[in-house]
CSV table of C-alpha atoms in Angstrom, one decimal:
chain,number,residue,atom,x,y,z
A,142,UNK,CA,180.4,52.2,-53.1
A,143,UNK,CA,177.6,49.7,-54.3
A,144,UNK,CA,178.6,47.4,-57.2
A,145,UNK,CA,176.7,48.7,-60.3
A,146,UNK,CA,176.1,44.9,-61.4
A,147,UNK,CA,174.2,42.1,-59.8
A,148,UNK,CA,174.1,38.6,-60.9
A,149,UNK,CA,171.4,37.4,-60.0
A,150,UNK,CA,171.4,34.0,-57.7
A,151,UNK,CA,167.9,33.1,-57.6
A,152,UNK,CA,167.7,32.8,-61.8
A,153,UNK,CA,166.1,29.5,-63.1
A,154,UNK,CA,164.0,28.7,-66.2
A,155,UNK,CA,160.7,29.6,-65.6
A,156,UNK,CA,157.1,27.8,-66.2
A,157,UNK,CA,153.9,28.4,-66.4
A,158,UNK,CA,154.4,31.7,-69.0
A,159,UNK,CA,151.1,33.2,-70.7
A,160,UNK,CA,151.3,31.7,-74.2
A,161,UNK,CA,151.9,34.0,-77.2
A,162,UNK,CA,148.7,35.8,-78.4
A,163,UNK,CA,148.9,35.3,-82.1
A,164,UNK,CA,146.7,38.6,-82.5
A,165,UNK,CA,148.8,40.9,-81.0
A,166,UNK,CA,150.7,41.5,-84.3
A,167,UNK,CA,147.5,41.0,-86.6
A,168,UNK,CA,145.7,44.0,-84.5
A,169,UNK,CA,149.4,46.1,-85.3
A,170,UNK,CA,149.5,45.2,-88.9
A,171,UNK,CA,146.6,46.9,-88.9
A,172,UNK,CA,147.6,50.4,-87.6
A,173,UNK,CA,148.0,53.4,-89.9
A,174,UNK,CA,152.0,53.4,-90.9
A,175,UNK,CA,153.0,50.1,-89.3
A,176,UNK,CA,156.3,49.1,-90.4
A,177,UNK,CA,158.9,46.2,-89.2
A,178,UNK,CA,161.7,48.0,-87.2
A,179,UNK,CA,165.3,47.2,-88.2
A,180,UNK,CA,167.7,44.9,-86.6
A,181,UNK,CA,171.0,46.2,-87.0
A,182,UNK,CA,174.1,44.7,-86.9
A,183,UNK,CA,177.1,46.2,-85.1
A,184,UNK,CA,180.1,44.5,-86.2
A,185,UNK,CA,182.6,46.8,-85.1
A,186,UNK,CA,181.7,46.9,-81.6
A,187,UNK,CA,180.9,42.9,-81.7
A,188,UNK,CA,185.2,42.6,-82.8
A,189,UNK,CA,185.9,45.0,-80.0
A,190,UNK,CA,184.0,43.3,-77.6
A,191,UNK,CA,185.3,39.9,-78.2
A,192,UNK,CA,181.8,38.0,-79.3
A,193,UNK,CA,180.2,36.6,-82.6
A,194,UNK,CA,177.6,39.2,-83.1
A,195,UNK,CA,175.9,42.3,-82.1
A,196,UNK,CA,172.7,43.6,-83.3
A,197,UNK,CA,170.1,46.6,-82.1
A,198,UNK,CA,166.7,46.3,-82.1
A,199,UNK,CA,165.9,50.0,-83.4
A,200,UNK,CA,162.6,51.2,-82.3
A,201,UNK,CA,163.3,54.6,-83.4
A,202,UNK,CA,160.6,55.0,-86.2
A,203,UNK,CA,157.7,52.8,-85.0
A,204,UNK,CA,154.6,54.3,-86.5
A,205,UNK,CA,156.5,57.3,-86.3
A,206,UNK,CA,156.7,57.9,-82.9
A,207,UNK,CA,160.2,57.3,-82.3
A,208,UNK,CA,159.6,54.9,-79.4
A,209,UNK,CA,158.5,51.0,-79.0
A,210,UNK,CA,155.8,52.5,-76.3
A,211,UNK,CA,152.8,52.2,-78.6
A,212,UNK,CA,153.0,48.4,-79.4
A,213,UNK,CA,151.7,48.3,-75.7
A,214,UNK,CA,149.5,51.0,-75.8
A,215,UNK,CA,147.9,50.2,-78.5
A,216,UNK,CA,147.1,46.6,-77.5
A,217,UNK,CA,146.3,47.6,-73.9
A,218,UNK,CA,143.9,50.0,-75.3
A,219,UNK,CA,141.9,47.8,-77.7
A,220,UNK,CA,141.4,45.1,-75.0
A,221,UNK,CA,140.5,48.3,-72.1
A,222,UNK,CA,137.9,49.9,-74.7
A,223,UNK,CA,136.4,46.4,-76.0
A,224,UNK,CA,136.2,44.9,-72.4
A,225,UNK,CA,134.0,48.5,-71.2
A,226,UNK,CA,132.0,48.2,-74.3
A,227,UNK,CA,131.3,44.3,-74.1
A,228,UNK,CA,132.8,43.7,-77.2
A,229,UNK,CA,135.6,41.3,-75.2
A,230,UNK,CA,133.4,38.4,-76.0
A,231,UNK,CA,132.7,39.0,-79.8
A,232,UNK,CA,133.6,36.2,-82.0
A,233,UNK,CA,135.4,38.2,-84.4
A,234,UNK,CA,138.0,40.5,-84.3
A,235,UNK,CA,137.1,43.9,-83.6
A,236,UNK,CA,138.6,46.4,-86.4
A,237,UNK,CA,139.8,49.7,-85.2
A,238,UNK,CA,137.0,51.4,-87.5
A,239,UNK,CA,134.1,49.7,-85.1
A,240,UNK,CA,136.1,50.0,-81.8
A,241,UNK,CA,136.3,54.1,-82.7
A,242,UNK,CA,132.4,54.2,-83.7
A,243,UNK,CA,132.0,52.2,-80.5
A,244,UNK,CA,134.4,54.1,-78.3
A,245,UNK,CA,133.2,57.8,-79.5
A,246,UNK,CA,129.0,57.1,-79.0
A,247,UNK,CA,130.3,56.1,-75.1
A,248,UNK,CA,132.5,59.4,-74.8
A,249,UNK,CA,135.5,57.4,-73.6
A,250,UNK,CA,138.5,59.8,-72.1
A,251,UNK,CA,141.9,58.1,-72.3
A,252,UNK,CA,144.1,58.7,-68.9
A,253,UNK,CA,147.5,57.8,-68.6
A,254,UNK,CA,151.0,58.5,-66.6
A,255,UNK,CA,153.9,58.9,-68.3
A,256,UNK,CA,157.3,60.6,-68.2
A,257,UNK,CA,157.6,60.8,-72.3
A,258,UNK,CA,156.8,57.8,-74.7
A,259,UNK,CA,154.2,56.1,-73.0
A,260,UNK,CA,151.9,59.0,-73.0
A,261,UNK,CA,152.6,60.3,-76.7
A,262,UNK,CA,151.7,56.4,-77.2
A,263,UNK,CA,148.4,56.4,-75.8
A,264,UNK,CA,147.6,59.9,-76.8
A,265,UNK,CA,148.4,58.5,-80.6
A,266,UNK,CA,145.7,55.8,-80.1
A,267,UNK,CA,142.9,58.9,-78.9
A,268,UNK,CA,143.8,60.1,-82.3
A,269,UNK,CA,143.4,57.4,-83.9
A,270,UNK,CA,140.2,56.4,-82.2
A,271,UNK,CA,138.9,60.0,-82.3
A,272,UNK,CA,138.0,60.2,-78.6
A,273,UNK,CA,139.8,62.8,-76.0
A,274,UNK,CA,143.2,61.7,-74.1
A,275,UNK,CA,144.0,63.5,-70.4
A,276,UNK,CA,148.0,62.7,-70.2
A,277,UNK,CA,149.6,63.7,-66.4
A,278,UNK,CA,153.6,64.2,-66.3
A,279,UNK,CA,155.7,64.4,-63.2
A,280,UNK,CA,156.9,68.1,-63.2
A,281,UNK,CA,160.7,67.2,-64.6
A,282,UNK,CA,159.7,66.8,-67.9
A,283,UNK,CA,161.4,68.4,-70.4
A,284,UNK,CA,158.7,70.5,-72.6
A,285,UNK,CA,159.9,68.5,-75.7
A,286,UNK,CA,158.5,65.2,-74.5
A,287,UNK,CA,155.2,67.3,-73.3
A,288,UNK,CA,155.2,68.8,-76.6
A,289,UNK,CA,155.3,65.5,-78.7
A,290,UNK,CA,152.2,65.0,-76.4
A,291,UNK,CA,149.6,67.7,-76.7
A,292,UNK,CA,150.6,67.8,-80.9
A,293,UNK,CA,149.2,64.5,-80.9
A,294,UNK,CA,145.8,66.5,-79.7
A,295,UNK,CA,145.8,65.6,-76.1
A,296,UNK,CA,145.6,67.4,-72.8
A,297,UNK,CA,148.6,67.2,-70.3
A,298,UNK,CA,148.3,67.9,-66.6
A,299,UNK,CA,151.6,68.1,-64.8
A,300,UNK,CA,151.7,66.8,-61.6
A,301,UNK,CA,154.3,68.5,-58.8
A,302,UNK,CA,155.7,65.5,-57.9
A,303,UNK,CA,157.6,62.1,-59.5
A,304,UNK,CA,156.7,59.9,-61.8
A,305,UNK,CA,155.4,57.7,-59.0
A,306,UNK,CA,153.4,60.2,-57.5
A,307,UNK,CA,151.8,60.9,-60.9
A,308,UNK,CA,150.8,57.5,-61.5
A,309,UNK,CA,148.9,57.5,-58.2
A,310,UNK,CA,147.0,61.3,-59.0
A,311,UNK,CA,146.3,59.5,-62.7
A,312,UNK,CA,144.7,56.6,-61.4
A,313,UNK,CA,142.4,58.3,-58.9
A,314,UNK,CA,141.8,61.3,-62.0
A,315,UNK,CA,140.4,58.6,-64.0
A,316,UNK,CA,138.4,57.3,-61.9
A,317,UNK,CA,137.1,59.9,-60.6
A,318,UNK,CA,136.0,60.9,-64.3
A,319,UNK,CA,132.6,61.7,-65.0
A,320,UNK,CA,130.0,59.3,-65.0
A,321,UNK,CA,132.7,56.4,-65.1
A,322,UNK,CA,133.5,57.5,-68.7
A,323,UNK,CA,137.3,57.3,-67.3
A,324,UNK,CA,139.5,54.6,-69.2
A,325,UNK,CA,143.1,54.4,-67.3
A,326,UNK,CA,146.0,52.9,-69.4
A,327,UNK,CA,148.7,52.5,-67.4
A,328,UNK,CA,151.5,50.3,-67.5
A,329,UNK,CA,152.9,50.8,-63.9
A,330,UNK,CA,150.6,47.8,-62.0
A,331,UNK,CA,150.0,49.0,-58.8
A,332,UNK,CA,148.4,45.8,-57.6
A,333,UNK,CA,148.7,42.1,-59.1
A,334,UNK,CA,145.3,41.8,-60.4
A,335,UNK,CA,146.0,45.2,-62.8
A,336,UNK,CA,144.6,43.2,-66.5
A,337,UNK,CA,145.7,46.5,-68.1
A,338,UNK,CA,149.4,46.3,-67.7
A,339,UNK,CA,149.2,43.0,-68.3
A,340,UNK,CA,148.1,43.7,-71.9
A,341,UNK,CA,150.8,46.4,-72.3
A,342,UNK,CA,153.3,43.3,-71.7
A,343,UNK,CA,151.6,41.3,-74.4
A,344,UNK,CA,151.6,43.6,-76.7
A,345,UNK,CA,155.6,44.0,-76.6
A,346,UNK,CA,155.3,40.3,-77.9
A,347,UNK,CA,155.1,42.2,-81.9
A,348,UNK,CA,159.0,43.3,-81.2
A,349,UNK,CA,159.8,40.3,-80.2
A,350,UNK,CA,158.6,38.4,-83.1
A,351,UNK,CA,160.1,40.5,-85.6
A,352,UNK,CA,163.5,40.0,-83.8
A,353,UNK,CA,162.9,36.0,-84.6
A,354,UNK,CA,162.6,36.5,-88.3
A,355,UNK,CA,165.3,39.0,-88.3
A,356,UNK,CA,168.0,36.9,-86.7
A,357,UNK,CA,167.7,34.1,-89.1
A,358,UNK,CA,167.5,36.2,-91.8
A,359,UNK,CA,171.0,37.9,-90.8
A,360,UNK,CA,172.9,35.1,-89.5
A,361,UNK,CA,171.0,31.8,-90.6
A,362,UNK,CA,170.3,30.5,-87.3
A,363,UNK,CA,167.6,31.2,-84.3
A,364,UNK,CA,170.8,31.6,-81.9
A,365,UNK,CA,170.5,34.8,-79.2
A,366,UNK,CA,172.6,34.2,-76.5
A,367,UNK,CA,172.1,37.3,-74.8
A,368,UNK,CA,169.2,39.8,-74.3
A,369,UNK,CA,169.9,43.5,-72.7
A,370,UNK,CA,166.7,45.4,-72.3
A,371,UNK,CA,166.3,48.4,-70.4
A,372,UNK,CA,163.6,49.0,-67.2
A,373,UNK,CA,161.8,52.0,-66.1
A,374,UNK,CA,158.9,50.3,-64.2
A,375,UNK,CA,159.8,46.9,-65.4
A,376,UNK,CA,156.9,46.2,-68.2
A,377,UNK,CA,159.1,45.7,-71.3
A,378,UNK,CA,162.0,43.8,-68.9
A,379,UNK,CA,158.7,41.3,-67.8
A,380,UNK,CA,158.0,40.9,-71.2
A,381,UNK,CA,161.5,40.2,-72.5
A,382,UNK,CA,162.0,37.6,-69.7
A,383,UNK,CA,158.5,36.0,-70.4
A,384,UNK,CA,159.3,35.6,-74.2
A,385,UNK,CA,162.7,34.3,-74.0
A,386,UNK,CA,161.9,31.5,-71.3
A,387,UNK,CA,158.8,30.7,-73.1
A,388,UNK,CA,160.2,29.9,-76.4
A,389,UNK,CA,161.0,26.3,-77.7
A,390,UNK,CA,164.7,26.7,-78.5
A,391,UNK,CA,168.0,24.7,-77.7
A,392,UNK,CA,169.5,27.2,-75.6
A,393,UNK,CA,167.8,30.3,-73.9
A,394,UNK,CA,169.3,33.7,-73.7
A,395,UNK,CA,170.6,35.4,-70.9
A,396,UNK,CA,168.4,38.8,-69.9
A,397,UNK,CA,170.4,41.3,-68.9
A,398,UNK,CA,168.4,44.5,-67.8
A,399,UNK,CA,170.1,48.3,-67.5
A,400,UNK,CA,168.8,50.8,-65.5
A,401,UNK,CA,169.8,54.3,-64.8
A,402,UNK,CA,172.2,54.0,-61.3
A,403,UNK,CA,170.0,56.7,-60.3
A,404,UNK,CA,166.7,55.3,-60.3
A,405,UNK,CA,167.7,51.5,-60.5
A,406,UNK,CA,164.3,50.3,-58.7
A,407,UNK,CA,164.7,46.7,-60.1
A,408,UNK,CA,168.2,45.9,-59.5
A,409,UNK,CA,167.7,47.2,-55.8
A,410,UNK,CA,164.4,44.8,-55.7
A,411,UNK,CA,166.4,41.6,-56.7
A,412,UNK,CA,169.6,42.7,-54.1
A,413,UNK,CA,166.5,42.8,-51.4
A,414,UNK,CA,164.4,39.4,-52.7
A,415,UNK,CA,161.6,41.4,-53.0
A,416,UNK,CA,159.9,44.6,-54.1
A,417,UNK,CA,161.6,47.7,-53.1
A,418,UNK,CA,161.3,51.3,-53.7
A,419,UNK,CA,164.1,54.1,-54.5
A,420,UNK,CA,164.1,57.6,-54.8
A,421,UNK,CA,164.3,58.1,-58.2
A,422,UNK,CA,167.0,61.2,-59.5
A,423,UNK,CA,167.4,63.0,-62.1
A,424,UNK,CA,168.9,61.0,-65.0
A,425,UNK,CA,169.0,61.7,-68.9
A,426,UNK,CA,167.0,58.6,-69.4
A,427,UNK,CA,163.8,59.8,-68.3
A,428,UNK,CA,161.7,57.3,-70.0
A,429,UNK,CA,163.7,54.9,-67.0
A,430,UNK,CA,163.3,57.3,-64.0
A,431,UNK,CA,161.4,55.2,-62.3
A,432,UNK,CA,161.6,54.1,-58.5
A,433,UNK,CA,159.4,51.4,-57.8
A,434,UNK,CA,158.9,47.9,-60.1
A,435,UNK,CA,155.7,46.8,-61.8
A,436,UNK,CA,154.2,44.1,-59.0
A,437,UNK,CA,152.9,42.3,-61.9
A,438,UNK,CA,156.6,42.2,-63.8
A,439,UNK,CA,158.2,41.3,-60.3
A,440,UNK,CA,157.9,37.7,-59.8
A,441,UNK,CA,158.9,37.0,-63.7
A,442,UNK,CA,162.0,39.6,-63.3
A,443,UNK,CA,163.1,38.0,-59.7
A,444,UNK,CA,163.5,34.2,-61.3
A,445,UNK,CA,163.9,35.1,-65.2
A,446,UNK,CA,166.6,38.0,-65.1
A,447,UNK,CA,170.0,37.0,-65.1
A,448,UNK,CA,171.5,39.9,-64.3
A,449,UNK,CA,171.5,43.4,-63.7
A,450,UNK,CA,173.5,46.4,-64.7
A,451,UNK,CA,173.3,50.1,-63.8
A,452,UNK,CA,174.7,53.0,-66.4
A,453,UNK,CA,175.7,56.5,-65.9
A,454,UNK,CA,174.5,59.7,-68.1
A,455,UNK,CA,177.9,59.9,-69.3
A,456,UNK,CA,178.2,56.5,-70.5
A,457,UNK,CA,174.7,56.7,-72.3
A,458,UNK,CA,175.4,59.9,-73.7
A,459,UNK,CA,178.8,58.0,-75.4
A,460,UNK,CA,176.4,55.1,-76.5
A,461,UNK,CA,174.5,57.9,-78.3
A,462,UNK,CA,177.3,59.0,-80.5
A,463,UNK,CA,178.5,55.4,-80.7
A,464,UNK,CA,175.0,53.9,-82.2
A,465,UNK,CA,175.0,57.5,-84.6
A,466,UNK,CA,178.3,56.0,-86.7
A,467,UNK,CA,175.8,53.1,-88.1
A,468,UNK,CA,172.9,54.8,-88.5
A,469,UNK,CA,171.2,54.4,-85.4
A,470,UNK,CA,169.7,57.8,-84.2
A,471,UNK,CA,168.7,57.0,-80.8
A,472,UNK,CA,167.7,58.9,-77.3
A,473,UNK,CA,169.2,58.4,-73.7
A,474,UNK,CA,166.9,55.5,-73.3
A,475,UNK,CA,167.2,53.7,-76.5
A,476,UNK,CA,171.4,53.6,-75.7
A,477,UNK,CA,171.3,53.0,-72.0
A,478,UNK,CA,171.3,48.9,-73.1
A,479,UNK,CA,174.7,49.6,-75.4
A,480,UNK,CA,176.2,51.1,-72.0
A,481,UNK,CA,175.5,48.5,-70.0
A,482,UNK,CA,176.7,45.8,-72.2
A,483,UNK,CA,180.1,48.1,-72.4
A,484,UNK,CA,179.8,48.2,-68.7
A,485,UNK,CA,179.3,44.4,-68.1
A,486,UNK,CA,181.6,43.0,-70.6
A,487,UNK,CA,184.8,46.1,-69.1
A,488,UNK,CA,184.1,44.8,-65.8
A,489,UNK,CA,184.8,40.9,-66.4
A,490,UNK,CA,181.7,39.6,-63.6
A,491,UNK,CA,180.3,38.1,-66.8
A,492,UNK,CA,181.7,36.2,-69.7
A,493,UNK,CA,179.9,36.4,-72.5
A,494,UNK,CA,182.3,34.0,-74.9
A,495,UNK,CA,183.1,34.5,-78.3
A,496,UNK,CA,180.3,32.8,-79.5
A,497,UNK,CA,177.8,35.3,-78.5
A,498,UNK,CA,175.0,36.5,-80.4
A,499,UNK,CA,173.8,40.2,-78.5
A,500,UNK,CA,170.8,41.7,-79.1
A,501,UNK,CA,170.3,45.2,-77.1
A,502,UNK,CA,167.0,46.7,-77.5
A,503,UNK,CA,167.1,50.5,-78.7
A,504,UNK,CA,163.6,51.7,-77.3
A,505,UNK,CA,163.4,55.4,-78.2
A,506,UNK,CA,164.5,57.6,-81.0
A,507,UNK,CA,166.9,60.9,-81.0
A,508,UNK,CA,165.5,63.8,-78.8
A,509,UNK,CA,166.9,66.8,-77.2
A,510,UNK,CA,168.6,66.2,-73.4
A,511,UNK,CA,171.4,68.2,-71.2
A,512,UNK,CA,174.9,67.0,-72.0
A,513,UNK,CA,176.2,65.4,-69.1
A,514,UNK,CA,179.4,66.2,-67.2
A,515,UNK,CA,182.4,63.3,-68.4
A,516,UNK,CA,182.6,62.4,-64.8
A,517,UNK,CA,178.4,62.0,-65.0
């Protein structure tokens, strides 16, 4: 049987990183109900484990939406909408009054793919914009997640097919939208010119910067040694890796990314030096069933990732209960990167030391999902 981890041979520090876009957070701050998610400590699990610290980046209440998906989203469709309208070169910042006024008087139609969060995301910025949203799910979807979406007042089109397959019918749906009104927000790039996805990874950059302030507030220091985030198509992983290397610091953590072993599209790409495809199965996680990697994320992720781990439903679904005993009410998806780091440190391939400082990203709130079998 495969190994479930791969350390990754071909690491190094990277250069040449897009520098930090000081109005990514500005533009949040300036959302209805934007709050600073908590970073929670987990000192129980830190003792068990054998390192210094462990905290979670909870995600589970961002503007409500129990998911981290809209910080992208968001951003990606600000710079879409201002870009179509020529407002991209105005020298002031756009409010999100003006881009609205602007963005209903052209009759814009949001598109996107999703298979949950990503979709509620960008059907919360319609609303907030006041223009329509057309959201297309691969048929696996459970109707919770497809619920979440049309009550946020948007259309959904299910596609009989994967999520792969459904980013493809999305892509050509939007543009085949009438007269060009068609705006696509996707953060699958299927080519490496895709500016759109691109602005979904820098608007992640918010989470990260709360994370900065947190960790000193909690422990005094800027020290992270380690980073676990998890990957679907790769967007948040690219824009873990990119903040991390980027960042002036004496020591930079180690990325670790989980992925479902069912649908582990990057950890197969960085076995095969390059970009490579799976067949994506059914998995609790379905935020992460994903089979093929982001072609923009790819060559950040092949150089910047330090290793990668693959969990199993049952193992998430103990990481659920396990993050529930301190408050953290999280999904499949947000608790994948607790499994993983359970998974990496029980099998010994890497030593984290006891002066580690862990941060594992909880990306989604608590939602409905099959209990899987123990053996699962």
């Amino acid at each position: 049987m495969p190994s479930r981890i791969f350390i990754n041979p071909n690491q190094k520090p990277l250069t040449s990183l897009p520098s930090r876009n000081p109005e990514v957070q500005v533009f949040h701050q300036s959302l209805p109900h934007y709050n600073t998610t908590p970073l929670v400590p987990l000192p129980g699990i830190a003792k068990e484990l054998g390192i210094a610290h462990l905290f979670v980046k909870d995600e589970s209440s961002r503007f409500g939406l129990s998911a981290f998906k809209i910080l992208g989203a968001s951003w990606a469709t600000k710079r879409s909408l201002e870009k179509r309208l020529g407002l991209d070169t105005s020298p002031s910042p756009v409010s999100l009054k003006q881009l609205a006024s602007a963005a209903q008087g052209a009759d814009f139609t949001l598109y996107a793919a999703t298979d949950g969060n990503h979709g509620r995301a960008v059907a919360r910025m319609a609303k907030y914009l006041g223009i329509k949203a057309r959201i297309y799910v691969p048929s696996m979807l459970d109707s919770e997640a497809k619920d979440k979406i049309t009550n946020e007042g948007a259309e959904i089109e299910v596609v009989d097919g994967t999520y792969d397959q459904t980013v493809v019918k999305t892509k050509l749906a939007a543009e085949q939208h009438a007269d060009g009104k068609g705006v696509l927000i996707s953060d699958t790039a299927l080519d490496v010119e895709d500016e759109t996805a691109r602005w979904i990874v820098e608007g992640y950059q918010t989470m990260f910067d709360e994370i900065e302030e947190q960790i000193v507030e909690l422990t005094g220091e800027r020290k992270i040694s380690h980073v676990f985030t998890p990957v679907g198509v790769g967007s948040l992983a690219q824009a873990v890796t990119t903040h991390w290397h980027r960042t002036e610091r004496e020591e930079k953590p180690v990325v670790v990314t989980v992925e479902p072993e069912t649908a582990a599209c990057l950890k197969t790409s960085l076995e095969a030096g390059r970009p490579t495809s799976v067949d994506a199965e059914y998995t609790i996680c379905t935020g992460m069933c994903c089979g093929t990697i982001s072609l923009i994320g790819w060559p950040i992720l092949s150089e910047g990732v330090s290793a990668a781990v693959t969990t199993r439903d049952a193992e998430v679904d103990r990481a659920v209960a396990e993050l529930a005993k301190y408050g953290v009410l999280a999904g499949p998806c947000g608790a994948a990167t607790l499994a993983g780091l359970r998974f990496l440190v029980g099998s010994g391939e890497m030593a984290l030391g006891s002066g580690a400082v862990v941060v594992v990203l909880c990306t989604e709130g608590k939602r409905g999902y099959l209990t899987p079998r123990a053996d699962g």
